[in-house]
Structure formats: C-alpha cells, structure tokens
C-alpha cells in the first residue's frame, strides 16, 4: 500500500521559513518523480515544484522560484521542500505526490499518489 505522509507545516510570520517533508512507503521511491503542490481555500490545486527520479532535475513554479528548494533522499524515501521568505499568499495546504509513470511534471493529472497534505499559514 502506497503512503505519502507530509509534515513540517505550521503557522509562520511573513519572511519566515519552513521545511516540509514527505515520507513515502510502499513504492519504489527512487524510480519516481516527486512533486509538491498546494491548494488555497477556494482555489484549484497548483504546482509548486518537482524533482525527477533521474539526476534529481528540479523545476519550480514562478511564484516560488528563488524562495524554494526541493530535494530528495532516496535512502530515506523522503522528499523535502525548503521555503524561505514566505508570503501570506503562500498560505495553503501543501501536498506531495508521486508520478509513477514518468519523471515528474507540473500537471496534477500526471500524479498517481497523493498525501493528505500539511497546512502552511503565513501571517502578515
């Protein structure tokens, strides 16, 4: 059974930082692209960042580029999202997801497994 469990969310002031983690089990983690998405109230789920299974290539949404770093530890089956200079508009539930059929992408539809999400709230 595949499980993705996010952690590390919380309440932080604008300008602060957080490190989100996503621990995976039940899948060949090192073979799959891993992505982070977020969903704010009343909005659609949107892409944040992805790290491929090959060479760890990374890609970021323009909204977080320069403020976020995605990384993965295949031995620990964990993907991380380090975020700095947080803004109130970063407030959302953050989800990690696994793309078992490809290297990872920015499209929600390409991901097969999702975690339950972790809430990030940035106060002004």
Coordinates of N, CA and C in Angstrom, one line a residue:
X1 N 0.8 -1.2 0.0 CA 0.0 0.0 0.0 C 0.9 1.2 0.0
X2 N 0.6 2.1 -1.0 CA 1.4 3.3 -1.1 C 0.9 4.4 -0.1
X3 N 1.9 5.0 0.6 CA 1.5 6.1 1.5 C 2.5 7.2 1.4
X4 N 2.0 8.4 1.3 CA 2.8 9.6 1.3 C 2.3 10.4 2.5
X5 N 3.2 10.8 3.4 CA 2.8 11.5 4.6 C 3.7 12.8 4.7
X6 N 3.0 13.9 4.6 CA 3.6 15.2 4.7 C 3.7 15.6 6.2
X7 N 4.7 16.4 6.4 CA 4.9 17.0 7.8 C 5.7 18.3 7.6
X8 N 5.7 19.1 8.7 CA 6.5 20.3 8.7 C 5.7 21.6 8.5
X9 N 4.4 21.5 8.2 CA 3.7 22.7 8.1 C 3.4 23.4 9.4
X10 N 2.8 24.6 9.3 CA 2.6 25.3 10.6 C 2.3 26.8 10.3
X11 N 2.2 27.6 11.4 CA 2.0 29.0 11.3 C 3.3 29.7 11.4
X12 N 3.6 30.6 10.4 CA 4.8 31.4 10.4 C 4.5 32.8 10.0
X13 N 5.3 33.7 10.5 CA 5.2 35.1 10.1 C 5.8 35.3 8.7
X14 N 5.3 36.3 8.0 CA 5.8 36.7 6.7 C 7.3 36.9 6.8
X15 N 8.1 36.4 5.8 CA 9.5 36.5 5.9 C 10.2 35.3 6.5
X16 N 9.4 34.4 7.1 CA 9.9 33.3 7.8 C 10.2 32.1 6.8
X17 N 10.5 31.0 7.4 CA 10.8 29.8 6.6 C 10.2 28.6 7.2
X18 N 10.1 27.6 6.3 CA 9.6 26.3 6.7 C 10.3 25.2 5.9
X19 N 10.4 24.0 6.4 CA 10.9 22.9 5.7 C 9.8 21.8 5.7
X20 N 9.2 21.5 4.6 CA 8.2 20.4 4.5 C 8.9 19.1 4.2
X21 N 8.4 18.1 4.7 CA 8.9 16.7 4.4 C 7.7 15.8 3.9
X22 N 8.1 14.9 3.1 CA 7.1 13.9 2.7 C 7.8 12.5 2.7
X23 N 7.3 11.7 3.6 CA 7.9 10.4 3.7 C 7.0 9.4 2.9
X24 N 7.6 8.6 2.1 CA 6.9 7.7 1.2 C 7.2 6.2 1.7
X25 N 6.2 5.4 1.5 CA 6.3 4.0 1.7 C 5.5 3.2 0.7
X26 N 5.8 2.0 0.5 CA 5.1 1.1 -0.4 C 5.3 1.3 -1.9
X27 N 6.3 2.1 -2.2 CA 6.7 2.3 -3.6 C 8.2 2.4 -3.8
X28 N 8.6 2.1 -5.0 CA 10.0 2.2 -5.4 C 10.4 3.7 -5.5
X29 N 10.6 4.3 -4.4 CA 10.7 5.8 -4.4 C 11.7 6.3 -5.3
X30 N 12.9 5.7 -5.4 CA 13.9 6.3 -6.2 C 13.6 6.3 -7.7
X31 N 12.6 5.6 -8.1 CA 12.2 5.4 -9.5 C 11.2 6.4 -10.0
X32 N 10.7 7.3 -9.1 CA 9.6 8.1 -9.4 C 9.9 9.6 -9.2
X33 N 9.3 10.4 -10.1 CA 9.3 11.8 -9.9 C 8.4 12.2 -8.8
X34 N 8.8 13.2 -8.0 CA 8.1 13.6 -6.8 C 7.8 15.1 -6.9
X35 N 6.5 15.4 -6.7 CA 6.1 16.8 -6.8 C 5.5 17.4 -5.6
X36 N 5.5 18.7 -5.5 CA 4.8 19.4 -4.4 C 3.8 20.3 -5.1
X37 N 2.6 20.3 -4.5 CA 1.5 21.1 -5.0 C 0.9 21.8 -3.8
X38 N 0.1 22.8 -4.0 CA -0.6 23.5 -2.9 C -2.0 23.9 -3.4
X39 N -2.9 24.0 -2.4 CA -4.2 24.4 -2.6 C -4.7 25.4 -1.6
X40 N -5.0 26.6 -2.0 CA -5.6 27.6 -1.1 C -7.1 27.5 -1.1
X41 N -7.8 28.0 0.0 CA -9.2 27.9 0.0 C -9.9 28.6 -1.2
X42 N -10.8 27.8 -1.8 CA -11.5 28.4 -3.0 C -10.7 28.4 -4.3
X43 N -9.5 27.8 -4.3 CA -8.7 27.8 -5.5 C -8.4 26.4 -5.9
X44 N -7.9 26.3 -7.1 CA -7.5 24.9 -7.6 C -6.2 24.6 -7.1
X45 N -5.9 23.3 -7.1 CA -4.6 22.8 -6.7 C -3.6 23.3 -7.7
X46 N -2.5 23.8 -7.3 CA -1.5 24.3 -8.2 C -0.1 23.8 -7.9
X47 N 0.7 23.7 -9.0 CA 2.0 23.2 -9.0 C 2.9 24.1 -8.2
X48 N 3.8 23.5 -7.4 CA 4.9 24.3 -6.7 C 6.3 23.9 -7.2
X49 N 6.6 22.6 -7.2 CA 7.9 22.2 -7.5 C 7.9 20.7 -7.8
X50 N 8.9 20.2 -8.6 CA 9.0 18.8 -8.9 C 10.5 18.5 -9.0
X51 N 10.8 17.2 -8.6 CA 12.2 16.7 -8.7 C 12.1 15.4 -9.4
X52 N 12.9 15.2 -10.4 CA 12.8 14.0 -11.2 C 13.5 12.9 -10.5
X53 N 13.2 11.6 -11.0 CA 13.9 10.5 -10.5 C 15.3 10.3 -11.1
X54 N 15.5 10.9 -12.2 CA 16.8 10.9 -12.9 C 17.6 12.1 -12.6
X55 N 18.7 12.0 -12.0 CA 19.7 13.0 -11.8 C 19.1 14.2 -10.9
X56 N 17.9 13.9 -10.4 CA 17.3 14.9 -9.5 C 17.1 16.3 -10.1
X57 N 16.7 16.3 -11.4 CA 16.4 17.6 -12.0 C 15.3 18.3 -11.3
X58 N 15.3 19.6 -11.2 CA 14.2 20.3 -10.4 C 13.6 21.4 -11.3
X59 N 12.4 21.7 -10.9 CA 11.7 22.7 -11.6 C 10.7 23.4 -10.6
X60 N 10.5 24.7 -10.8 CA 9.7 25.4 -9.8 C 8.7 26.3 -10.5
X61 N 7.6 26.5 -9.8 CA 6.6 27.5 -10.3 C 7.2 28.9 -10.1
X62 N 6.9 29.8 -11.0 CA 7.4 31.1 -10.9 C 7.1 31.8 -9.6
X63 N 6.0 31.4 -9.0 CA 5.6 32.1 -7.7 C 6.5 31.7 -6.6
X64 N 7.2 30.6 -6.7 CA 8.1 30.2 -5.6 C 9.6 30.2 -6.0
X65 N 9.9 30.4 -7.2 CA 11.2 30.3 -7.7 C 12.1 31.3 -7.0
X66 N 13.3 30.8 -6.6 CA 14.2 31.7 -5.8 C 13.9 31.7 -4.3
X67 N 12.8 31.2 -3.9 CA 12.4 31.1 -2.5 C 12.3 29.7 -2.0
X68 N 12.3 28.7 -2.9 CA 12.1 27.3 -2.5 C 13.1 26.4 -3.1
X69 N 13.4 25.4 -2.4 CA 14.4 24.3 -2.8 C 13.8 23.0 -2.5
X70 N 13.6 22.2 -3.6 CA 13.2 20.8 -3.5 C 14.4 19.9 -3.5
X71 N 14.3 18.9 -2.7 CA 15.4 17.9 -2.6 C 14.8 16.5 -2.2
X72 N 15.6 15.5 -2.4 CA 15.1 14.2 -2.1 C 16.2 13.3 -1.5
X73 N 15.9 12.4 -0.6 CA 16.8 11.5 0.0 C 16.2 10.1 -0.3
X74 N 16.8 9.5 -1.4 CA 16.2 8.2 -1.8 C 16.4 7.1 -0.7
X75 N 17.5 7.2 0.1 CA 17.7 6.2 1.1 C 16.6 6.3 2.2
X76 N 16.2 7.5 2.5 CA 15.1 7.7 3.5 C 13.7 7.8 2.9
X77 N 13.6 7.7 1.5 CA 12.4 7.7 0.8 C 11.6 9.0 1.2
X78 N 12.3 10.1 1.2 CA 11.7 11.3 1.6 C 12.0 12.5 0.6
X79 N 11.0 13.3 0.4 CA 11.2 14.5 -0.4 C 11.0 15.7 0.4
X80 N 11.8 16.7 0.2 CA 11.7 17.9 1.1 C 11.4 19.2 0.2
X81 N 10.8 20.1 0.9 CA 10.6 21.4 0.2 C 10.9 22.5 1.3
X82 N 12.1 23.1 1.0 CA 12.5 24.2 1.9 C 12.0 25.5 1.3
X83 N 11.3 26.3 2.1 CA 10.7 27.5 1.7 C 11.2 28.7 2.6
X84 N 11.7 29.7 2.0 CA 12.1 30.9 2.7 C 11.4 32.1 2.2
X85 N 11.6 33.2 3.0 CA 10.9 34.5 2.6 C 9.4 34.3 2.3
X86 N 8.8 33.6 3.2 CA 7.4 33.2 3.0 C 6.5 34.5 3.0
X87 N 5.4 34.4 2.2 CA 4.5 35.5 2.0 C 3.1 35.0 2.4
X88 N 2.2 35.9 2.7 CA 0.8 35.5 3.1 C 0.2 34.7 1.9
X89 N 0.5 35.0 0.7 CA -0.1 34.3 -0.4 C 0.5 32.9 -0.6
X90 N 1.4 32.5 0.2 CA 1.9 31.1 0.2 C 1.0 30.2 1.1
X91 N 0.1 30.9 1.8 CA -0.8 30.1 2.7 C -1.7 29.1 1.9
X92 N -1.6 27.9 2.3 CA -2.3 26.8 1.5 C -2.1 25.5 2.2
X93 N -2.8 24.5 1.8 CA -2.4 23.1 2.2 C -1.4 22.6 1.1
X94 N -0.4 22.1 1.6 CA 0.7 21.6 0.7 C 0.7 20.1 0.6
X95 N 0.7 19.6 -0.6 CA 0.6 18.2 -0.9 C 1.9 17.7 -1.6
X96 N 2.3 16.5 -1.3 CA 3.3 15.9 -2.1 C 2.6 14.8 -2.9
X97 N 3.2 14.4 -4.0 CA 2.6 13.5 -4.9 C 3.7 12.7 -5.7
X98 N 3.4 11.5 -6.1 CA 4.3 10.6 -6.8 C 3.8 10.4 -8.2
X99 N 4.7 10.5 -9.2 CA 4.4 10.3 -10.6 C 5.1 8.9 -10.9
X100 N 4.3 7.9 -10.9 CA 4.9 6.5 -11.1 C 5.1 6.2 -12.6
X101 N 4.6 7.0 -13.5 CA 4.7 6.7 -14.9 C 5.6 7.6 -15.6
X102 N 6.2 8.6 -15.0 CA 7.0 9.5 -15.6 C 8.0 10.1 -14.7
X103 N 8.8 11.0 -15.2 CA 9.9 11.6 -14.4 C 9.4 12.7 -13.4
X104 N 8.1 13.0 -13.5 CA 7.6 14.1 -12.8 C 7.2 15.3 -13.7
X105 N 6.2 16.0 -13.3 CA 5.7 17.1 -14.2 C 5.1 18.2 -13.3
X106 N 4.5 19.2 -14.0 CA 3.8 20.3 -13.3 C 2.3 20.1 -13.3
X107 N 1.9 19.0 -13.9 CA 0.4 18.7 -14.1 C -0.1 17.8 -13.0
X108 N -1.2 18.2 -12.4 CA -1.8 17.4 -11.4 C -2.2 16.0 -11.9
X109 N -2.7 16.0 -13.1 CA -3.2 14.7 -13.7 C -2.1 13.7 -13.9
X110 N -0.9 14.1 -13.9 CA 0.2 13.1 -14.1 C 0.6 12.3 -12.9
X111 N 0.1 12.7 -11.7 CA 0.5 12.1 -10.5 C -0.5 11.0 -10.0
X112 N 0.0 9.9 -9.6 CA -0.8 8.8 -9.2 C -1.2 8.7 -7.7
X113 N -0.3 9.1 -6.9 CA -0.5 9.0 -5.5 C -0.2 10.4 -4.8
X114 N -1.1 10.6 -3.8 CA -1.1 11.9 -3.1 C -1.1 11.7 -1.6
X115 N -0.4 12.6 -0.9 CA -0.5 12.6 0.5 C -1.7 13.4 1.0
X116 N -1.9 13.4 2.3 CA -3.1 14.1 2.9 C -2.9 15.6 3.0
X117 N -1.7 16.0 2.9 CA -1.4 17.5 2.9 C -1.0 18.0 4.3
X118 N -0.3 19.1 4.3 CA 0.1 19.8 5.5 C -0.2 21.3 5.4
X119 N -0.8 21.8 6.4 CA -1.3 23.2 6.3 C -0.1 24.2 6.6
X120 N 0.1 25.1 5.7 CA 1.0 26.2 5.9 C 0.3 27.5 5.9
X121 N 0.4 28.2 7.0 CA -0.3 29.5 7.2 C 0.8 30.6 7.4
X122 N 0.8 31.6 6.6 CA 1.7 32.7 6.7 C 1.0 34.0 7.1
X123 N 1.3 34.5 8.3 CA 0.6 35.7 8.8 C 1.4 36.9 8.3
X124 N 0.7 38.0 8.1 CA 1.3 39.3 7.7 C 1.7 40.1 8.9

